[in-house]
Amino acid sequence: MKTLKYSRQRESIKEFLTGRQDHPTADMVYTNIRRSYPNISLGTVYRNLSLLESLGEVRKISCGDGAERFDPNTEPHYHFMCRQCGCVQDIPMLPVGELETLASERFEGSIEGHTAMFYGVCGRCRETENGRRSMGKTLDKQSAM
Amino acid sequence: MKTLKYSRQRESIKEFLTGRQDHPTADMVYTNIRRSYPNISLGTVYRNLSLLESLGEVRKISCGDGAERFDPNTEPHYHFMCRQCGCVQDIPMLPVGELETLASERFEGSIEGHTAMFYGVCGRCRETENGRRSMGKTLDKQSAM
DNA sequence: GTGTTTGCAAACAATTTGCAGAATT
DNA sequence: AATTCTGCAAATTGTTTGCAAACAC
């Protein structure tokens, strides 16, 4: 049998994720959880994140910048990624179901869902960009916290 | 200065990609190009793919299944990924620009573009699924060719 | 006690990079 | 001749896994 046992590590990973809306990577989760659990290992973080994902309690999002990101919000919704700072945010709009209808019309497979990713410059970067231009490297990884 | 010099390797990578609509990974490109250029190295394939990408001649698509895929079609368009066999296909529909308008309305950053990925079961898998059920592993990597 | 979860380290997979030599201009 | 590009191998990065000990039930 495959019963699920309690683990404070898993609990705190879930709790940490729930309190964030920046869609952290496994490594960001690890770095932060380490404050409360200095002995937790990266392996445990990965194991729990994928367990939580398969339980449907978190969702994984691939944004093509190397590491996967994790989202505590499992309701279908769209994302935005900033080409300047690389941050990932939620887009506060309802997914457009009609897209799937449109897609199905010309597609021979069955369509069960979809995701969307918007690109551009986030609000914070836009301010900076307006002030002083060309401040060196684009898309530098944001710090662990 | 940063001039671009001809290379038969790059040429053949581009040519190979153009002839495919299955969005191969770097490794698939490598395995196939090797028939014409047995000495080509994986590093060269990666270097050229990202060069071509930065030249805007191919597009990279991340579908969260480990490896990035490459698409010779740089026109904006949507993709589909089969949860059964993992294949990635184009969706023959025009991107819906209104999505960006909708997203902009409630978002403080600037939106410059978007992509969408549909999920479901592809036409070929649907047939198989109807015939005999539960044929073992789901989502097994497709062969290199 | 039985079975699940952890920490650690080693294994893996995908991608990048340094360098000397080959190819292009 | 000056640069760019290649092959090779080593290095990085992100993620997974085997195993003995720790923990939950």
Short mmCIF file of C-alpha atoms (C1' of nucleotides) in Angstrom, two decimals:
data_model
loop_
_atom_site.label_atom_id
_atom_site.label_comp_id
_atom_site.label_asym_id
_atom_site.label_seq_id
_atom_site.Cartn_x
_atom_site.Cartn_y
_atom_site.Cartn_z
CA MET A 1 0.00 0.00 0.00
CA LYS A 2 1.07 3.53 -0.64
CA THR A 3 0.00 5.53 2.39
CA LEU A 4 1.17 9.05 2.96
CA LYS A 5 2.92 9.93 6.18
CA TYR A 6 3.32 13.31 7.71
CA SER A 7 6.62 15.12 7.36
CA ARG A 8 7.42 18.51 8.81
CA GLN A 9 9.73 19.17 5.88
CA ARG A 10 6.96 18.68 3.36
CA GLU A 11 4.64 20.72 5.51
CA SER A 12 7.01 23.66 5.63
CA ILE A 13 7.76 23.49 1.91
CA LYS A 14 4.08 23.68 1.17
CA GLU A 15 3.62 26.48 3.67
CA PHE A 16 6.52 28.42 2.25
CA LEU A 17 5.23 28.11 -1.29
CA THR A 18 1.76 29.17 -0.30
CA GLY A 19 3.11 32.40 1.09
CA ARG A 20 4.83 33.36 -2.14
CA GLN A 21 3.59 34.63 -5.42
CA ASP A 22 6.93 34.78 -7.21
CA HIS A 23 6.95 31.14 -8.32
CA PRO A 24 10.24 30.07 -6.76
CA THR A 25 12.57 27.44 -8.17
CA ALA A 26 13.47 24.33 -6.18
CA ASP A 27 16.71 25.98 -5.22
CA MET A 28 15.00 29.11 -3.91
CA VAL A 29 12.71 26.91 -1.83
CA TYR A 30 15.72 25.06 -0.50
CA THR A 31 17.65 28.21 0.43
CA ASN A 32 14.68 29.63 2.26
CA ILE A 33 13.49 26.51 4.04
CA ARG A 34 17.01 26.06 5.32
CA ARG A 35 16.44 28.92 7.75
CA SER A 36 13.89 26.85 9.63
CA TYR A 37 15.41 23.46 8.78
CA PRO A 38 19.16 23.90 8.41
CA ASN A 39 19.65 20.20 7.76
CA ILE A 40 17.12 19.77 5.02
CA SER A 41 18.65 18.52 1.81
CA LEU A 42 18.05 19.62 -1.73
CA GLY A 43 17.00 16.07 -2.57
CA THR A 44 14.21 16.25 -0.04
CA VAL A 45 13.03 19.51 -1.51
CA TYR A 46 12.92 18.02 -4.99
CA ARG A 47 11.21 14.87 -3.77
CA ASN A 48 8.55 16.80 -1.93
CA LEU A 49 7.95 19.27 -4.68
CA SER A 50 7.28 16.53 -7.15
CA LEU A 51 5.18 14.64 -4.63
CA LEU A 52 3.11 17.75 -4.00
CA GLU A 53 2.81 18.20 -7.72
CA SER A 54 1.51 14.69 -8.25
CA LEU A 55 -0.94 15.23 -5.39
CA GLY A 56 -2.16 18.25 -7.30
CA GLU A 57 -1.22 20.64 -4.52
CA VAL A 58 1.31 22.66 -6.47
CA ARG A 59 1.93 23.18 -10.13
CA LYS A 60 5.21 23.17 -12.02
CA ILE A 61 5.83 25.82 -14.64
CA SER A 62 8.60 25.69 -17.22
CA CYS A 63 9.69 29.04 -18.46
CA GLY A 64 12.78 28.03 -20.36
CA ASP A 65 15.25 29.82 -18.13
CA GLY A 66 16.95 26.70 -16.85
CA ALA A 67 15.14 25.81 -13.65
CA GLU A 68 11.53 24.83 -13.20
CA ARG A 69 9.34 27.03 -11.04
CA PHE A 70 6.61 26.06 -8.61
CA ASP A 71 3.23 27.64 -8.14
CA PRO A 72 0.98 27.02 -5.13
CA ASN A 73 -2.01 28.09 -7.18
CA THR A 74 -3.30 25.06 -9.03
CA GLU A 75 -6.27 26.80 -10.58
CA PRO A 76 -5.68 27.26 -14.30
CA HIS A 77 -4.24 30.71 -14.91
CA TYR A 78 -1.76 32.48 -17.15
CA HIS A 79 1.75 33.67 -16.42
CA PHE A 80 3.99 36.52 -17.34
CA MET A 81 7.78 36.53 -17.57
CA CYS A 82 9.89 39.67 -17.63
CA ARG A 83 12.61 39.70 -20.25
CA GLN A 84 14.56 42.18 -18.15
CA CYS A 85 14.75 40.65 -14.69
CA GLY A 86 13.38 37.19 -15.40
CA CYS A 87 10.68 37.38 -12.74
CA VAL A 88 7.53 35.34 -13.25
CA GLN A 89 4.14 36.65 -12.21
CA ASP A 90 0.50 35.66 -12.41
CA ILE A 91 -1.70 37.40 -14.91
CA PRO A 92 -4.97 38.31 -13.20
CA MET A 93 -7.33 37.14 -15.91
CA LEU A 94 -9.45 34.08 -16.47
CA PRO A 95 -8.15 31.54 -18.98
CA VAL A 96 -9.98 31.83 -22.25
CA GLY A 97 -11.72 28.53 -22.86
CA GLU A 98 -12.61 29.49 -26.39
CA LEU A 99 -8.96 28.99 -27.31
CA GLU A 100 -9.41 25.28 -26.81
CA THR A 101 -12.52 25.24 -28.92
CA LEU A 102 -10.71 27.07 -31.68
CA ALA A 103 -7.73 24.77 -31.43
CA SER A 104 -9.87 21.64 -31.46
CA GLU A 105 -11.57 22.67 -34.66
CA ARG A 106 -8.45 22.27 -36.73
CA PHE A 107 -6.67 19.61 -34.72
CA GLU A 108 -7.15 15.88 -34.94
CA GLY A 109 -6.13 15.07 -31.33
CA SER A 110 -8.16 15.75 -28.21
CA ILE A 111 -7.37 18.91 -26.30
CA GLU A 112 -7.72 18.76 -22.55
CA GLY A 113 -6.20 22.01 -21.41
CA HIS A 114 -3.79 24.79 -22.14
CA THR A 115 -1.40 27.26 -20.61
CA ALA A 116 -0.17 30.62 -21.77
CA MET A 117 2.92 32.65 -21.06
CA PHE A 118 3.12 36.36 -21.73
CA TYR A 119 6.40 38.17 -22.29
CA GLY A 120 7.43 41.77 -21.83
CA VAL A 121 8.80 44.08 -19.17
CA CYS A 122 7.40 44.00 -15.66
CA GLY A 123 6.20 47.08 -13.83
CA ARG A 124 9.24 47.42 -11.63
CA CYS A 125 11.70 47.07 -14.50
CA ARG A 126 9.76 49.57 -16.56
CA GLU A 127 10.40 52.25 -13.96
CA THR A 128 14.10 51.48 -13.83
CA GLU A 129 14.30 51.36 -17.59
CA ASN A 130 12.75 54.80 -17.87
CA GLY A 131 15.18 56.31 -15.40
CA ARG A 132 18.65 55.23 -16.53
CA ARG A 133 19.02 53.26 -19.72
CA SER A 134 21.17 50.25 -20.55
CA MET A 135 22.32 49.18 -17.15
CA GLY A 136 24.38 46.23 -18.26
CA LYS A 137 23.36 42.62 -18.28
CA THR A 138 19.84 41.79 -19.17
CA LEU A 139 17.95 39.03 -17.49
CA ASP A 140 20.28 38.48 -14.54
CA LYS A 141 19.05 35.80 -12.20
CA GLN A 142 17.28 37.21 -9.23
CA SER A 143 18.69 36.52 -5.78
CA ALA A 144 17.60 33.49 -3.81
CA MET A 145 15.25 35.44 -1.60
CA MET B 1 33.73 43.29 -34.61
CA LYS B 2 31.35 40.39 -34.63
CA THR B 3 31.06 39.19 -38.21
CA LEU B 4 29.41 35.95 -39.11
CA LYS B 5 31.25 33.35 -41.13
CA TYR B 6 29.80 30.53 -43.14
CA SER B 7 29.88 27.04 -41.70
CA ARG B 8 28.59 23.94 -43.39
CA GLN B 9 27.65 22.53 -40.01
CA ARG B 10 25.40 25.45 -39.22
CA GLU B 11 23.99 25.30 -42.72
CA SER B 12 23.07 21.66 -42.39
CA ILE B 13 21.57 22.11 -38.94
CA LYS B 14 19.34 24.84 -40.27
CA GLU B 15 18.45 22.77 -43.30
CA PHE B 16 17.65 19.73 -41.18
CA LEU B 17 15.42 21.72 -38.87
CA THR B 18 13.57 23.33 -41.74
CA GLY B 19 12.60 19.93 -43.05
CA ARG B 20 11.00 18.83 -39.80
CA GLN B 21 7.79 19.68 -38.11
CA ASP B 22 8.28 17.61 -34.98
CA HIS B 23 10.31 20.21 -33.07
CA PRO B 24 13.42 18.12 -32.39
CA THR B 25 15.64 18.46 -29.34
CA ALA B 26 19.33 19.34 -29.67
CA ASP B 27 20.14 15.70 -29.25
CA MET B 28 17.81 14.61 -32.03
CA VAL B 29 19.42 17.19 -34.29
CA TYR B 30 22.83 15.88 -33.33
CA THR B 31 21.95 12.25 -33.96
CA ASN B 32 20.52 13.05 -37.36
CA ILE B 33 23.15 15.50 -38.57
CA ARG B 34 25.76 12.92 -37.72
CA ARG B 35 24.72 10.93 -40.75
CA SER B 36 26.02 13.66 -43.03
CA TYR B 37 28.72 14.95 -40.66
CA PRO B 38 29.92 12.01 -38.55
CA ASN B 39 32.47 14.19 -36.80
CA ILE B 40 30.17 16.97 -35.71
CA SER B 41 30.09 17.43 -31.97
CA LEU B 42 27.15 18.00 -29.67
CA GLY B 43 28.76 21.23 -28.54
CA THR B 44 28.69 22.56 -32.08
CA VAL B 45 25.04 21.66 -32.39
CA TYR B 46 24.19 23.52 -29.20
CA ARG B 47 26.32 26.51 -30.21
CA ASN B 48 24.69 26.77 -33.59
CA LEU B 49 21.19 26.25 -32.34
CA SER B 50 21.52 29.11 -29.90
CA LEU B 51 23.24 31.24 -32.52
CA LEU B 52 20.41 30.58 -34.94
CA GLU B 53 17.99 31.40 -32.18
CA SER B 54 19.62 34.72 -31.44
CA LEU B 55 19.61 35.47 -35.17
CA GLY B 56 15.88 34.88 -35.09
CA GLU B 57 16.08 31.97 -37.53
CA VAL B 58 14.76 29.32 -35.19
CA ARG B 59 12.75 29.40 -32.03
CA LYS B 60 13.27 27.49 -28.82
CA ILE B 61 10.29 25.98 -27.08
CA SER B 62 10.32 24.69 -23.52
CA CYS B 63 7.78 22.05 -22.82
CA GLY B 64 8.95 20.93 -19.41
CA ASP B 65 9.95 17.45 -20.44
CA GLY B 66 13.67 17.83 -19.85
CA ALA B 67 15.11 19.00 -23.14
CA GLU B 68 14.38 22.14 -25.08
CA ARG B 69 12.94 21.78 -28.53
CA PHE B 70 13.63 23.77 -31.66
CA ASP B 71 11.20 25.11 -34.19
CA PRO B 72 12.20 26.41 -37.63
CA ASN B 73 8.98 28.40 -37.79
CA THR B 74 9.58 31.74 -36.12
CA GLU B 75 6.15 33.13 -36.87
CA PRO B 76 4.13 33.30 -33.66
CA HIS B 77 1.99 30.19 -33.33
CA TYR B 78 0.70 27.81 -30.70
CA HIS B 79 1.84 24.33 -29.80
CA PHE B 80 0.37 21.09 -28.62
CA MET B 81 1.98 18.42 -26.51
CA CYS B 82 0.67 14.88 -26.19
CA ARG B 83 0.56 13.55 -22.64
CA GLN B 84 0.75 10.03 -24.01
CA CYS B 85 3.73 10.00 -26.37
CA GLY B 86 5.24 13.40 -25.59
CA CYS B 87 5.22 14.57 -29.19
CA VAL B 88 4.98 18.28 -29.86
CA GLN B 89 2.99 19.63 -32.78
CA ASP B 90 1.92 22.94 -34.21
CA ILE B 91 -1.65 24.06 -33.76
CA PRO B 92 -2.92 25.39 -37.08
CA MET B 93 -4.59 28.53 -35.78
CA LEU B 94 -3.65 32.18 -35.63
CA PRO B 95 -2.51 33.50 -32.24
CA VAL B 96 -5.27 35.46 -30.59
CA GLY B 97 -4.01 39.00 -30.15
CA GLU B 98 -6.95 39.92 -27.94
CA LEU B 99 -5.36 37.84 -25.21
CA GLU B 100 -2.62 40.42 -24.91
CA THR B 101 -5.12 43.25 -24.76
CA LEU B 102 -7.02 41.46 -22.02
CA ALA B 103 -3.86 40.71 -20.12
CA SER B 104 -2.59 44.30 -20.40
CA GLU B 105 -5.76 45.68 -18.92
CA ARG B 106 -5.09 44.23 -15.52
CA PHE B 107 -1.31 44.12 -15.58
CA GLU B 108 1.07 46.92 -14.73
CA GLY B 109 3.98 45.78 -16.94
CA SER B 110 4.13 46.00 -20.72
CA ILE B 111 3.18 42.91 -22.67
CA GLU B 112 5.07 42.31 -25.88
CA GLY B 113 4.00 38.82 -26.86
CA HIS B 114 2.72 35.49 -25.71
CA THR B 115 2.85 31.79 -26.35
CA ALA B 116 0.40 29.03 -25.60
CA MET B 117 0.73 25.32 -25.13
CA PHE B 118 -2.19 22.93 -25.43
CA TYR B 119 -2.27 19.55 -23.77
CA GLY B 120 -4.14 16.37 -24.53
CA VAL B 121 -3.80 13.21 -26.59
CA CYS B 122 -2.57 13.40 -30.16
CA GLY B 123 -4.42 11.84 -33.07
CA ARG B 124 -2.13 8.87 -33.40
CA CYS B 125 -2.22 8.02 -29.69
CA ARG B 126 -5.97 8.33 -29.65
CA GLU B 127 -6.28 5.49 -32.14
CA THR B 128 -3.94 3.28 -30.17
CA GLU B 129 -5.73 4.12 -26.95
CA ASN B 130 -9.06 3.09 -28.42
CA GLY B 131 -7.71 -0.24 -29.59
CA ARG B 132 -5.88 -1.78 -26.65
CA ARG B 133 -5.87 -0.01 -23.31
CA SER B 134 -3.11 0.55 -20.81
CA MET B 135 -0.07 -0.43 -22.77
CA GLY B 136 2.50 0.28 -20.10
CA LYS B 137 4.59 3.37 -19.67
CA THR B 138 3.06 6.69 -20.45
CA LEU B 139 5.04 9.46 -22.06
CA ASP B 140 8.00 7.38 -23.16
CA LYS B 141 10.59 9.39 -25.02
CA GLN B 142 10.25 9.04 -28.72
CA SER B 143 13.20 7.59 -30.61
CA ALA B 144 15.93 9.82 -31.95
CA MET B 145 14.64 9.69 -35.49
"C1'" DG C 1 7.22 -3.25 14.07
"C1'" DT C 2 6.20 -1.83 9.36
"C1'" DG C 3 6.52 1.35 5.95
"C1'" DT C 4 7.56 6.15 4.62
"C1'" DT C 5 10.70 10.00 4.67
"C1'" DT C 6 15.13 12.03 5.31
"C1'" DG C 7 20.12 13.46 4.59
"C1'" DC C 8 23.92 12.59 2.17
"C1'" DA C 9 26.50 11.58 -1.72
"C1'" DA C 10 26.84 9.77 -6.01
"C1'" DA C 11 24.64 9.41 -10.49
"C1'" DC C 12 22.39 11.51 -14.38
"C1'" DA C 13 20.92 14.52 -17.98
"C1'" DA C 14 21.03 18.77 -20.48
"C1'" DT C 15 23.76 22.46 -21.68
"C1'" DT C 16 27.90 25.45 -21.59
"C1'" DT C 17 32.66 26.49 -22.01
"C1'" DG C 18 38.06 26.58 -22.67
"C1'" DC C 19 41.29 25.62 -25.87
"C1'" DA C 20 44.20 24.30 -29.84
"C1'" DG C 21 43.59 23.44 -34.49
"C1'" DA C 22 40.77 23.80 -38.90
"C1'" DA C 23 37.97 26.57 -41.93
"C1'" DT C 24 36.26 31.06 -43.86
"C1'" DT C 25 37.00 35.65 -45.46
"C1'" DA D 1 46.72 37.25 -41.73
"C1'" DA D 2 42.79 37.94 -38.96
"C1'" DT D 3 38.76 35.87 -37.03
"C1'" DT D 4 35.34 32.74 -36.58
"C1'" DC D 5 34.07 28.02 -36.10
"C1'" DT D 6 34.89 23.22 -34.86
"C1'" DG D 7 35.84 18.92 -32.12
"C1'" DC D 8 36.91 17.30 -27.91
"C1'" DA D 9 36.79 17.04 -23.14
"C1'" DA D 10 35.98 18.98 -18.93
"C1'" DA D 11 32.95 21.88 -16.27
"C1'" DT D 12 28.32 23.58 -14.85
"C1'" DT D 13 23.70 23.33 -13.71
"C1'" DG D 14 19.35 21.20 -12.62
"C1'" DT D 15 17.33 17.01 -11.05
"C1'" DT D 16 17.07 12.11 -9.67
"C1'" DT D 17 18.30 8.10 -7.03
"C1'" DG D 18 20.40 4.38 -3.72
"C1'" DC D 19 21.00 3.56 0.85
"C1'" DA D 20 21.16 3.42 5.92
"C1'" DA D 21 19.28 5.88 9.64
"C1'" DA D 22 15.28 8.63 11.51
"C1'" DC D 23 10.56 9.30 11.84
"C1'" DA D 24 5.35 8.49 11.65
"C1'" DC D 25 1.68 5.51 12.48
#
